[in-house]
Structure formats: C-alpha cells, structure tokens
Amino acid sequence: MKNFIVIIFVLSLNAWSQNQHEPQHWEKLTSPQATIIFKKGQEQDAQKIANTIQYIQENNNASIGNHQQPIDIILRGNTVESNGFVTLSPFRSEFYNTAPQSFNSLGTTNWISTLAIHEYRHVQQYLNHKKGLTKALHYIFGDSGWGAGSILAVPDWYFEGDAVVMETALTKSGRGRLPKFSSLQRAISKSGTIYTYQKTRNGSYKDITPNHYVTGYQMLNFYRNHFDASKLDDIAGKAAAFKFPFYGFSQQLKKETQLTTTDMYHAALTENKMKWKKQRNLLGVSDYNRISKKNNRATLYAFPQIDERGNIITLKTTFDEISTFYKINSKGEETKITTSVINIDPYFSYQNNKLVYSGIQYHPRYNYTNYNNLYIYDIITKKRKQLTHKKRYFSPSFNNDASKIIAIENDQNISKIVVLNSRNGNTITQLKVSGHASRPQFIAEEVYAYLLHNDHQLAIFKIDQDGNKTQLSPWTNHSIDHIRVDQDFIYYSASFNGIENIYQTPVDGSQIINQITNVAVGAYQPITKHNNIYFVEQTKNGNKISFSKISPIPFKIKEPIEMDWNNNKTVVFENGYMLKKIKHTNFNTSTYTSSFKNLKLHDWSYRLDDEIISTKATATNLLNDFSLSNELSFYPNEINSSGIGFSASYKKWFPTLNLGIDYTRRNFNKSLEDQFGILHEGNIAYNLFSVSPSLTIPLAQVKGNYVNNMYFNLGFKYYEKSTSTFTFRETKQETEVKNTSLHYGLCTMSIDASSIRRKAKQHISSHGGISTKLEYNRTMFGAINKYYFNTLNYIFLPGFIKSHNCFMSFAYRQIDQGKDRVNLNLNTDNFSYARGFIINPSLAAQKISINYQFPIVYPDFGVLGVSYFKRIRANLFTDFSTITDLQNNKSRQNSVGIEVIFDNTFFNIRQAEVGIGYRGSYLLTNDIGSTNHRKYVHGIFISTALF
C-alpha cells in the first residue's frame, strides 16, 4: 500500500471485555424510560429503578435538558462489587447491585436508589450532549463517535460532579453531605497547598490529588450557588456541539459567568477554604499525637489494631508498594509482615498473631460471577491459608481467642451475620438480617454488634444467636462506619458534627452518644486499649495514625439535611428530597432470552486510502453474548472490484463460537504474455472466498495478588481462489489463465496466558509474573504445505529500588513458505526485532531481551491544556537476536541502548495517557540492511501500553 491518504479514526470507548454472565433465567421490565434486564428474583429492585428514573425524567430536567431516549439497564446480581456505569458502543447502563460495606464514602441512601439517581444523570448527560458536531459524529461513526465528541468536549469532572450533585440534592444523604468525600480537599486546603487545575484534572504519580468526582462536585456546587443552574445544560450542550472548536466548555462557561474553568476551580477552592476554616474555628478542633512516622510521600494507613505487646498492626499502601501489613512500634519504626491480596474492601482483623481479611475471586469463565473469600495469615508461621471458597463474605473479625470469625454474608442482596470456625471455615451460627448489615463485631461469644442500613438510614444494633435484637444508636442519615467493641462500649466514626470523628455508644441500649475526638479534617477506624484510642487521621499526603486518651463528651445528633453544607441553592433548584414523592407504578415484566433479541447496530467505521475503501458496521445484543459485523469493500483503482464480509460471535456457551465469511470479486488492468512472448493488454478477474469458523475459551482468575488469564483459540479457515479470467482489451474475448486457481485449508491455534502480580501506582511494569503467547498456523490440505509459528514470553521481576523493575523476554518466530514459495500471508510479521536494526523479511528469528525500567522525575506540569507531563522514565535495554533471511542466511543482531519516555496525558483526559519516547541504540553487530555500517541509531517512538 502506498500514498496512504487518511485513516478515519475508530474510537471504541469502553469496548466490551471478555466479561460474561453465567447461563441463567433473565427477565425484562419495560417502562417508558428504560428496558431493565434482571436475574429472576430481582424484580423489586428493577421496579424501584424504573420508578425512580421515571420520576427524575418528569421532574428534574431544568439543569440538564429535555432530550430523552429509553436506556437499556442490566442488573448484575452475581457480583460482589458495588459499581455502576453508563457507556456507549452500545448505549447502555449496568448496575452491580451488591451494596457496599462502607457508608462514609457513598452515604446512607439505599444503594439501588443511589445507582438509579447517579447513573440516570449520566444517561441524561449523554442524550443532551448529542448536538452539533457530536451529533454529526454519531451519524458518521455511531456510538463511538457520539462518545468521542462528548468526552473530548465536556470535562470528566462535569460528568461525575453533576451526578454527585443530583444524588445529594434529591436525597437526605449523598456524597455532597459526606465529610469523608471532601476530606482530602480539606486536608490539602488546611496545609496551604494549592494544586493547579491541570494537576487535579490529570492526576499525579507523586501526590494524592482529589478525583474528578470531588473536584466536579465542588466546582458545580459553587456554580449553582452563584449562577443560574438552568444554564448548565446550555453550557455543556454548546460545548458538545463545538460552538467553540478549542476549549469549548471553558469558553462557554466564561461567556455565561466571566470565569474560565481554571478561574472557577480556583474560585471554588478559595470559597471552600474560607468555609472550612470557619467550620474548624466554630468546632474548636484539636491536634493529636501521631504514632506513624511523618513523611512527605503519599502514604495510606488502614484499620490500625493493637497486638499483645502494644505494637500497631496496620495495612499500609504507598505509591511504590502494594497494600502491605506492617507492625509499628512506639517509636514509629515499621516492620513488614506480609502483603495483602486483591480486594474490594481492605477491612481486616488481628488477634493472637493472626490476620483475617477478604479477597475477591472470579468464576474463571463467567467473570460477572465473582466471590469474596476469607484468608487467614499466621504471623508466626508466615503462611497464608484460604479459608472459604465460592462465598460472598465481608468485614471479617476475630473473637478474643481467634477461634471464631464473624462476617457478613451478602448474596443476592440478602444480608446474613455468620459466625465461622477459624480453623476450617465451617458455619457455626447464621442469622438473617432485615436490611443491609455491615461491620459485625463480637460483644460476647454469642452476642454481636453490627451496623444496619434500612430505609435510607443507619443505626447500630446488637443481636444474640437466637435473633433477639436491641437498637444501640438512633436511626440517622449520617454516615457511620468502622465499629469496634471494647468492654461496655462501641466506638465508631461518624459524620455527626460535619467532620468525621470518633464517637462512643454503650452496649446497654440507652442510645447515648459521646464524642471522643474533635479533629480538623477526619478521624476513622478507631481501636482502643488501656483507655487510649487510636485512629486514622486524614492528611494532605494520605493519612496518619494518631492517638489520645479517651475523654467522652455527650453529643446530640443533628441530621445532615438540617446542617449547612453550602448547597442550599442546589437542593432548592432540584426541588429537594424526592424518594418519598415517587409514585409506584407496577411495570410489566416478561421472560427474556438474550441470544438474538435486541441486537443493536451501534458502530460503523471506515477505511479510505488509494487502494481500498471500506465500511464496517457492528451490532451487539444487550447481554453481550451475541455480536455481528458486516464489512463492504471497494477498490477504486480497479474495475468493479468489491467485497463483502460477515463475522459473528456467540458467547453464551463455555467456548465462544466465532464465524467469519468473506467474498471478494477482483477485476483490474493487467498485461498478459502469451506462449509466443507477446504482451496483451486487458484485465484479469477472479473471485476470492473464505470461511473461518473458530472457538475461543477466555479464562480469567484472581489469586492472591496475581491476575491470571488464559485465552485459547482454535480455528479453521477454508480459502478458495477461482481460476483467473483474462479479457483482451481489443477483442473483448475472454480466456482462462491456467494454474491460477488456489484452495487450501488452514488450521490456526493460539494460546495467550499470563500470571501477573498487581502493580503499585508508580510501578512501570509488574514486579512479578510471567506471560506467554503461542501462535501456530498450518495448511491442512491443498497443493501448498506451509506453517507459521511464533512465541513471545516475558518474565517480570522487581528492581533494586521499589519504583524500579526489570523484565526479560524471549521471542521466536519461524515460517515455512513451502517449496513453491507462495505467499499465503499466514500471519503478519509482528516479531519484535532487535532495536536499532533495519527490519528485513525473515524465515526465522529469535531474540532475548533484558530491560531495566525506572522513573527519572515526576514533572506534574501541563501545556495549554493540550498535554500534561506526568512522568519521565527510562529503560536500559539489551537485545540479542539471530535472523534467518529469505535465502536461509543467518545473521546476528545485537544492541544495547536507552529509552527515555515521557508519559503524558492529552486534552486533560486521564485515560489518554501516551508514552512518547526517544530511543538511542548502539549496535554490537553489523546491520546488513544498512549501507553505511552505522553504529549509533536513534529515533522517536510511541508507547500506548505499559506492562
């Protein structure tokens, strides 16, 4: 191909992954605003979602716009994750309906209601952003164009901040009323630090920065307090329409408010800084002694507990180390115990030199089914044991002698308190709870404390093994979390005074509340010993472990909706609390079979160059277990040459079944020499046909700190080329060209397997793991006998410093063209040749490579909102390679060198991080492809994927 003219972008926003659901009975609810697909038994949740979004669409459009279109929503009931999203390609939403264990980050509103309010706001955003150029991109490219236009034009903080505004304005809780939600911002403000708008937008490898949820809420709440909220739709809509081609959102905001996005960011920070300082002064906050050592590095401590010698046992996470258990003595000196495991909640318990904690695991084939199992680590023997299998246990805690474990079992949104034998995981006691239970603790051997979430409120309860319950604290819309029992009292963190602090409540049922701490930003995760209380305290760099004497002060609760959160105008504009206003309509439900129903055409892409013009359209059903694509091709420089192709994938069974069919008619000008050596002008025509069935088995699993994947593909391709027909230009006579037909069968097999240790934030590559990829293709019948083999293997190792790493690779490739040397293009040559050498066609190649990667500096600066420099890193490499060319001549290609890579984000989109690198190579052997016998080779390259 030459003179490449243009490649039309194909941006797949949130492409469907290999995640699949287990075969199960599905039902469908249809309402004017949504089609909800749910597992049998989840109708109550589906009805609640449908009624909630129906109310929002009818009553809460003033700040977003009136465009509407029914949305497809899938309820994922077999997952232990608490999440939800709206995405495109195709346009849909998914709700993971297991409620979280922690309440100080998401609030006390019912989890399903929170999801409905928050995610439906995203639906409204996408629909009302489909204007102008974004709408044109949707027409041209489908959902990918729609998403690309919306995301390029409207900042991510607007998307998430606006949704948080709604969950706050329409409920009595919401993240806007949670001190924990803004605690990092308040700690940064108190320290006098001001991060730039670009740093907050793009994040940092050096400092902990507020995320786009927090930043967006603060900026939009400021806007609503000072400007007309009904203009927000106009600002975002005109930005998405690209009324201003550059900095559109900022220009529209300035046109309405005289403030750019950067101006509003700093104005909101300034206002909040004054408000938070006033709040601290009114509360008369105190400083507390710290146990953890002071440092300027990002450090997070979690759930400190006291061992038998008075040491602190805690879970510590830094940017250059994954979550690890440490012991901290009275001098602040830290000793590593062991690493944790991949989890969705870092909660753990310590007792008698043992740790118990949970870790997530997935069904290897159907990853929408996952589990939360318990692990026990013995500090003395240094051994970890998985205690349970295929369970959904949360918040485990030991009794006094570590013989029992109490936990919450949450399966299909039904909460149970379970007591387990810590030696074998067998169930001793099981108590079903009405509502959502969290953070259980032993009060006595047969009496337990726990948090109960019901009807958008929280309270602390105790229960005995016979099911007799006693309420220990009043029902409240405030967040409560991390309860701990010490003798006759329960200690916990709560948002009662507008800052998260530690409180005390007796276990006698008197519902008395005493305040224990009065910190400046936030106190969490208390533990007590010898009349001292230890807790985690929020700081600019993460948090610290502090302590003080226990001095109770009586406290009376004032509900969040009655407190000043600086959001009154926001609440009033959206008409305030809505959950009791919703009228219940019983929408129709029916059985849903997923395979070929609701197949939606969602994306179309193009290829334009001087040789081929093609367009491809893709359709997928709601549950992503069937997809279909069609491609049409035209050859502009030929005579009525065209092609058509179909591909389909059926993912419902254990193996994924795939089928591809292609037909092409070629007709182009060509000269033909006859038997007398005379050239005749004319055109030659032939047909190409292929059919390619295959099956794929994608497997994935989490084990401890490792993510394991295996992707197996076995396929067959039948290829047929008809006998060519030559048409003489002068006489228009046709004749067959002998020996031009071709047919063969090709068997293809590939295995892609890996076991990779999770990375800390600053890690460039994993510090442990292996991966291997094997490809083998071979003709099975026909006149040609050929094969292709390729393998690429990696070993990942730690470096000499925590943020450094090393990886080694071995690659081998061999191709047999057969005796007739016919090029069948069994596979593209994607072999990674020794760096610095000119690439020439080869029959065989092998390479061993050693790489050592390390960060140089974290610049944290941006250029005009176009690019942001997050990290500059280096890679020292050496390559040893042997190449066999097409004439079977062998040569060595060995080189050493350095790569310097700038990891930048573009257009303030965190996900658009690209490495732009400079490579300098010194050739240890001659480059036979070069005529000037060069030794030093340098160049620029782009890295879009970090290991």
PDB file of N, CA, C and O in Angstrom, residues 892-939:
ATOM      1  N   ARG A 892      23.499 -12.088  13.021  1.00  0.00           N
ATOM      2  CA  ARG A 892      23.226 -11.696  14.396  1.00  0.00           C
ATOM      3  C   ARG A 892      22.877 -10.214  14.451  1.00  0.00           C
ATOM      4  O   ARG A 892      23.473  -9.396  13.751  1.00  0.00           O
ATOM      5  N   GLN A 893      21.919  -9.905  15.319  1.00  0.00           N
ATOM      6  CA  GLN A 893      21.526  -8.520  15.540  1.00  0.00           C
ATOM      7  C   GLN A 893      21.533  -8.286  17.047  1.00  0.00           C
ATOM      8  O   GLN A 893      20.580  -8.644  17.748  1.00  0.00           O
ATOM      9  N   ASN A 894      22.598  -7.695  17.548  1.00  0.00           N
ATOM     10  CA  ASN A 894      22.734  -7.429  18.977  1.00  0.00           C
ATOM     11  C   ASN A 894      22.876  -5.930  19.210  1.00  0.00           C
ATOM     12  O   ASN A 894      23.588  -5.243  18.464  1.00  0.00           O
ATOM     13  N   SER A 895      22.200  -5.424  20.225  1.00  0.00           N
ATOM     14  CA  SER A 895      22.276  -3.991  20.501  1.00  0.00           C
ATOM     15  C   SER A 895      22.054  -3.726  21.981  1.00  0.00           C
ATOM     16  O   SER A 895      21.483  -4.543  22.710  1.00  0.00           O
ATOM     17  N   VAL A 896      22.537  -2.572  22.433  1.00  0.00           N
ATOM     18  CA  VAL A 896      22.258  -2.061  23.773  1.00  0.00           C
ATOM     19  C   VAL A 896      21.815  -0.623  23.619  1.00  0.00           C
ATOM     20  O   VAL A 896      22.076   0.011  22.590  1.00  0.00           O
ATOM     21  N   GLY A 897      21.139  -0.104  24.625  1.00  0.00           N
ATOM     22  CA  GLY A 897      20.711   1.287  24.483  1.00  0.00           C
ATOM     23  C   GLY A 897      19.866   1.767  25.643  1.00  0.00           C
ATOM     24  O   GLY A 897      19.717   1.087  26.669  1.00  0.00           O
ATOM     25  N   ILE A 898      19.325   2.940  25.450  1.00  0.00           N
ATOM     26  CA  ILE A 898      18.483   3.578  26.461  1.00  0.00           C
ATOM     27  C   ILE A 898      17.265   4.184  25.789  1.00  0.00           C
ATOM     28  O   ILE A 898      17.352   4.687  24.657  1.00  0.00           O
ATOM     29  N   GLU A 899      16.148   4.086  26.467  1.00  0.00           N
ATOM     30  CA  GLU A 899      14.928   4.756  26.038  1.00  0.00           C
ATOM     31  C   GLU A 899      14.514   5.735  27.141  1.00  0.00           C
ATOM     32  O   GLU A 899      14.520   5.377  28.320  1.00  0.00           O
ATOM     33  N   VAL A 900      14.151   6.927  26.742  1.00  0.00           N
ATOM     34  CA  VAL A 900      13.615   7.927  27.656  1.00  0.00           C
ATOM     35  C   VAL A 900      12.198   8.229  27.208  1.00  0.00           C
ATOM     36  O   VAL A 900      11.983   8.654  26.065  1.00  0.00           O
ATOM     37  N   ILE A 901      11.224   7.973  28.083  1.00  0.00           N
ATOM     38  CA  ILE A 901       9.810   8.054  27.708  1.00  0.00           C
ATOM     39  C   ILE A 901       9.122   9.124  28.546  1.00  0.00           C
ATOM     40  O   ILE A 901       9.287   9.165  29.775  1.00  0.00           O
ATOM     41  N   PHE A 902       8.371   9.972  27.874  1.00  0.00           N
ATOM     42  CA  PHE A 902       7.543  10.978  28.528  1.00  0.00           C
ATOM     43  C   PHE A 902       6.112  10.449  28.588  1.00  0.00           C
ATOM     44  O   PHE A 902       5.472  10.274  27.541  1.00  0.00           O
ATOM     45  N   ASP A 903       5.643  10.161  29.793  1.00  0.00           N
ATOM     46  CA  ASP A 903       4.267   9.689  29.966  1.00  0.00           C
ATOM     47  C   ASP A 903       3.360  10.910  30.121  1.00  0.00           C
ATOM     48  O   ASP A 903       3.344  11.557  31.171  1.00  0.00           O
ATOM     49  N   ASN A 904       2.618  11.205  29.074  1.00  0.00           N
ATOM     50  CA  ASN A 904       1.776  12.400  29.033  1.00  0.00           C
ATOM     51  C   ASN A 904       0.317  12.024  28.851  1.00  0.00           C
ATOM     52  O   ASN A 904       0.000  11.020  28.201  1.00  0.00           O
ATOM     53  N   THR A 905      -0.543  12.842  29.419  1.00  0.00           N
ATOM     54  CA  THR A 905      -1.957  12.778  29.075  1.00  0.00           C
ATOM     55  C   THR A 905      -2.262  13.915  28.106  1.00  0.00           C
ATOM     56  O   THR A 905      -1.536  14.908  28.044  1.00  0.00           O
ATOM     57  N   PHE A 906      -3.342  13.753  27.344  1.00  0.00           N
ATOM     58  CA  PHE A 906      -3.684  14.745  26.335  1.00  0.00           C
ATOM     59  C   PHE A 906      -5.123  15.204  26.525  1.00  0.00           C
ATOM     60  O   PHE A 906      -6.005  14.417  26.871  1.00  0.00           O
ATOM     61  N   PHE A 907      -5.327  16.493  26.326  1.00  0.00           N
ATOM     62  CA  PHE A 907      -6.649  17.128  26.398  1.00  0.00           C
ATOM     63  C   PHE A 907      -7.304  16.913  27.764  1.00  0.00           C
ATOM     64  O   PHE A 907      -8.520  16.832  27.879  1.00  0.00           O
ATOM     65  N   ASN A 908      -6.474  16.802  28.809  1.00  0.00           N
ATOM     66  CA  ASN A 908      -6.964  16.646  30.179  1.00  0.00           C
ATOM     67  C   ASN A 908      -7.828  15.401  30.359  1.00  0.00           C
ATOM     68  O   ASN A 908      -8.712  15.369  31.223  1.00  0.00           O
ATOM     69  N   ILE A 909      -7.577  14.380  29.568  1.00  0.00           N
ATOM     70  CA  ILE A 909      -8.291  13.111  29.702  1.00  0.00           C
ATOM     71  C   ILE A 909      -7.334  12.111  30.340  1.00  0.00           C
ATOM     72  O   ILE A 909      -6.356  11.691  29.732  1.00  0.00           O
ATOM     73  N   ARG A 910      -7.595  11.751  31.599  1.00  0.00           N
ATOM     74  CA  ARG A 910      -6.664  10.892  32.337  1.00  0.00           C
ATOM     75  C   ARG A 910      -6.386   9.588  31.614  1.00  0.00           C
ATOM     76  O   ARG A 910      -5.278   9.051  31.657  1.00  0.00           O
ATOM     77  N   GLN A 911      -7.419   9.042  30.964  1.00  0.00           N
ATOM     78  CA  GLN A 911      -7.261   7.745  30.306  1.00  0.00           C
ATOM     79  C   GLN A 911      -6.414   7.842  29.037  1.00  0.00           C
ATOM     80  O   GLN A 911      -5.914   6.835  28.543  1.00  0.00           O
ATOM     81  N   ALA A 912      -6.255   9.059  28.507  1.00  0.00           N
ATOM     82  CA  ALA A 912      -5.496   9.234  27.268  1.00  0.00           C
ATOM     83  C   ALA A 912      -4.028   9.463  27.588  1.00  0.00           C
ATOM     84  O   ALA A 912      -3.428  10.462  27.205  1.00  0.00           O
ATOM     85  N   GLU A 913      -3.430   8.502  28.306  1.00  0.00           N
ATOM     86  CA  GLU A 913      -2.013   8.603  28.644  1.00  0.00           C
ATOM     87  C   GLU A 913      -1.186   7.857  27.608  1.00  0.00           C
ATOM     88  O   GLU A 913      -1.403   6.668  27.359  1.00  0.00           O
ATOM     89  N   VAL A 914      -0.254   8.565  27.026  1.00  0.00           N
ATOM     90  CA  VAL A 914       0.570   8.014  25.949  1.00  0.00           C
ATOM     91  C   VAL A 914       2.027   8.265  26.287  1.00  0.00           C
ATOM     92  O   VAL A 914       2.391   9.352  26.747  1.00  0.00           O
ATOM     93  N   GLY A 915       2.870   7.266  26.061  1.00  0.00           N
ATOM     94  CA  GLY A 915       4.304   7.429  26.247  1.00  0.00           C
ATOM     95  C   GLY A 915       4.967   7.836  24.944  1.00  0.00           C
ATOM     96  O   GLY A 915       4.871   7.128  23.940  1.00  0.00           O
ATOM     97  N   ILE A 916       5.607   8.986  24.940  1.00  0.00           N
ATOM     98  CA  ILE A 916       6.357   9.453  23.770  1.00  0.00           C
ATOM     99  C   ILE A 916       7.831   9.315  24.102  1.00  0.00           C
ATOM    100  O   ILE A 916       8.330   9.956  25.043  1.00  0.00           O
ATOM    101  N   GLY A 917       8.537   8.468  23.378  1.00  0.00           N
ATOM    102  CA  GLY A 917       9.883   8.100  23.782  1.00  0.00           C
ATOM    103  C   GLY A 917      10.959   8.407  22.761  1.00  0.00           C
ATOM    104  O   GLY A 917      10.717   8.468  21.551  1.00  0.00           O
ATOM    105  N   TYR A 918      12.149   8.613  23.292  1.00  0.00           N
ATOM    106  CA  TYR A 918      13.361   8.718  22.468  1.00  0.00           C
ATOM    107  C   TYR A 918      14.187   7.463  22.718  1.00  0.00           C
ATOM    108  O   TYR A 918      14.398   7.060  23.868  1.00  0.00           O
ATOM    109  N   ARG A 919      14.665   6.842  21.656  1.00  0.00           N
ATOM    110  CA  ARG A 919      15.473   5.627  21.789  1.00  0.00           C
ATOM    111  C   ARG A 919      16.830   5.835  21.128  1.00  0.00           C
ATOM    112  O   ARG A 919      16.913   6.250  19.966  1.00  0.00           O
ATOM    113  N   GLY A 920      17.863   5.530  21.886  1.00  0.00           N
ATOM    114  CA  GLY A 920      19.217   5.527  21.348  1.00  0.00           C
ATOM    115  C   GLY A 920      19.793   4.135  21.439  1.00  0.00           C
ATOM    116  O   GLY A 920      19.852   3.552  22.525  1.00  0.00           O
ATOM    117  N   SER A 921      20.193   3.585  20.302  1.00  0.00           N
ATOM    118  CA  SER A 921      20.693   2.203  20.253  1.00  0.00           C
ATOM    119  C   SER A 921      22.147   2.185  19.779  1.00  0.00           C
ATOM    120  O   SER A 921      22.517   2.911  18.839  1.00  0.00           O
ATOM    121  N   TYR A 922      22.959   1.361  20.433  1.00  0.00           N
ATOM    122  CA  TYR A 922      24.327   1.118  19.975  1.00  0.00           C
ATOM    123  C   TYR A 922      24.380  -0.311  19.459  1.00  0.00           C
ATOM    124  O   TYR A 922      24.091  -1.272  20.190  1.00  0.00           O
ATOM    125  N   LEU A 923      24.741  -0.471  18.172  1.00  0.00           N
ATOM    126  CA  LEU A 923      24.724  -1.782  17.530  1.00  0.00           C
ATOM    127  C   LEU A 923      26.023  -2.511  17.820  1.00  0.00           C
ATOM    128  O   LEU A 923      27.118  -2.017  17.507  1.00  0.00           O
ATOM    129  N   LEU A 924      25.914  -3.695  18.410  1.00  0.00           N
ATOM    130  CA  LEU A 924      27.089  -4.508  18.731  1.00  0.00           C
ATOM    131  C   LEU A 924      27.536  -5.362  17.560  1.00  0.00           C
ATOM    132  O   LEU A 924      28.655  -5.886  17.572  1.00  0.00           O
ATOM    133  N   THR A 925      26.654  -5.526  16.563  1.00  0.00           N
ATOM    134  CA  THR A 925      26.992  -6.278  15.354  1.00  0.00           C
ATOM    135  C   THR A 925      26.609  -5.436  14.145  1.00  0.00           C
ATOM    136  O   THR A 925      25.866  -4.460  14.248  1.00  0.00           O
ATOM    137  N   ASN A 926      27.123  -5.834  12.990  1.00  0.00           N
ATOM    138  CA  ASN A 926      26.838  -5.084  11.770  1.00  0.00           C
ATOM    139  C   ASN A 926      25.376  -5.242  11.370  1.00  0.00           C
ATOM    140  O   ASN A 926      24.810  -6.334  11.471  1.00  0.00           O
ATOM    141  N   ASP A 927      24.824  -4.154  10.863  1.00  0.00           N
ATOM    142  CA  ASP A 927      23.462  -4.174  10.339  1.00  0.00           C
ATOM    143  C   ASP A 927      23.545  -4.395   8.835  1.00  0.00           C
ATOM    144  O   ASP A 927      23.881  -3.485   8.082  1.00  0.00           O
ATOM    145  N   ILE A 928      23.252  -5.628   8.410  1.00  0.00           N
ATOM    146  CA  ILE A 928      23.415  -5.946   6.986  1.00  0.00           C
ATOM    147  C   ILE A 928      22.386  -5.237   6.121  1.00  0.00           C
ATOM    148  O   ILE A 928      22.534  -5.138   4.909  1.00  0.00           O
ATOM    149  N   GLY A 929      21.328  -4.722   6.737  1.00  0.00           N
ATOM    150  CA  GLY A 929      20.328  -3.971   5.990  1.00  0.00           C
ATOM    151  C   GLY A 929      20.720  -2.532   5.752  1.00  0.00           C
ATOM    152  O   GLY A 929      20.040  -1.806   5.023  1.00  0.00           O
ATOM    153  N   SER A 930      21.818  -2.088   6.378  1.00  0.00           N
ATOM    154  CA  SER A 930      22.254  -0.700   6.246  1.00  0.00           C
ATOM    155  C   SER A 930      23.468  -0.622   5.346  1.00  0.00           C
ATOM    156  O   SER A 930      24.371  -1.470   5.407  1.00  0.00           O
ATOM    157  N   THR A 931      23.525   0.408   4.555  1.00  0.00           N
ATOM    158  CA  THR A 931      24.646   0.572   3.613  1.00  0.00           C
ATOM    159  C   THR A 931      25.788   1.397   4.198  1.00  0.00           C
ATOM    160  O   THR A 931      26.885   1.405   3.646  1.00  0.00           O
ATOM    161  N   ASN A 932      25.547   2.089   5.311  1.00  0.00           N
ATOM    162  CA  ASN A 932      26.600   2.966   5.848  1.00  0.00           C
ATOM    163  C   ASN A 932      27.263   2.422   7.110  1.00  0.00           C
ATOM    164  O   ASN A 932      27.992   3.135   7.783  1.00  0.00           O
ATOM    165  N   HIS A 933      26.974   1.159   7.439  1.00  0.00           N
ATOM    166  CA  HIS A 933      27.602   0.488   8.586  1.00  0.00           C
ATOM    167  C   HIS A 933      27.522   1.343   9.855  1.00  0.00           C
ATOM    168  O   HIS A 933      28.494   1.544  10.570  1.00  0.00           O
ATOM    169  N   ARG A 934      26.368   1.845  10.117  1.00  0.00           N
ATOM    170  CA  ARG A 934      26.164   2.717  11.270  1.00  0.00           C
ATOM    171  C   ARG A 934      26.283   1.930  12.568  1.00  0.00           C
ATOM    172  O   ARG A 934      25.999   0.732  12.623  1.00  0.00           O
ATOM    173  N   LYS A 935      26.683   2.635  13.648  1.00  0.00           N
ATOM    174  CA  LYS A 935      26.776   2.032  14.968  1.00  0.00           C
ATOM    175  C   LYS A 935      25.772   2.635  15.947  1.00  0.00           C
ATOM    176  O   LYS A 935      25.304   1.955  16.858  1.00  0.00           O
ATOM    177  N   TYR A 936      25.507   3.930  15.765  1.00  0.00           N
ATOM    178  CA  TYR A 936      24.579   4.618  16.659  1.00  0.00           C
ATOM    179  C   TYR A 936      23.279   4.908  15.896  1.00  0.00           C
ATOM    180  O   TYR A 936      23.317   5.494  14.812  1.00  0.00           O
ATOM    181  N   VAL A 937      22.178   4.507  16.478  1.00  0.00           N
ATOM    182  CA  VAL A 937      20.872   4.703  15.837  1.00  0.00           C
ATOM    183  C   VAL A 937      19.949   5.332  16.875  1.00  0.00           C
ATOM    184  O   VAL A 937      19.936   4.919  18.042  1.00  0.00           O
ATOM    185  N   HIS A 938      19.218   6.333  16.466  1.00  0.00           N
ATOM    186  CA  HIS A 938      18.279   6.947  17.401  1.00  0.00           C
ATOM    187  C   HIS A 938      16.972   7.255  16.679  1.00  0.00           C
ATOM    188  O   HIS A 938      16.923   7.316  15.438  1.00  0.00           O
ATOM    189  N   GLY A 939      15.930   7.450  17.468  1.00  0.00           N
ATOM    190  CA  GLY A 939      14.622   7.737  16.873  1.00  0.00           C
ATOM    191  C   GLY A 939      13.562   7.964  17.936  1.00  0.00           C
ATOM    192  O   GLY A 939      13.803   7.798  19.137  1.00  0.00           O
TER     193      GLY A 939
END
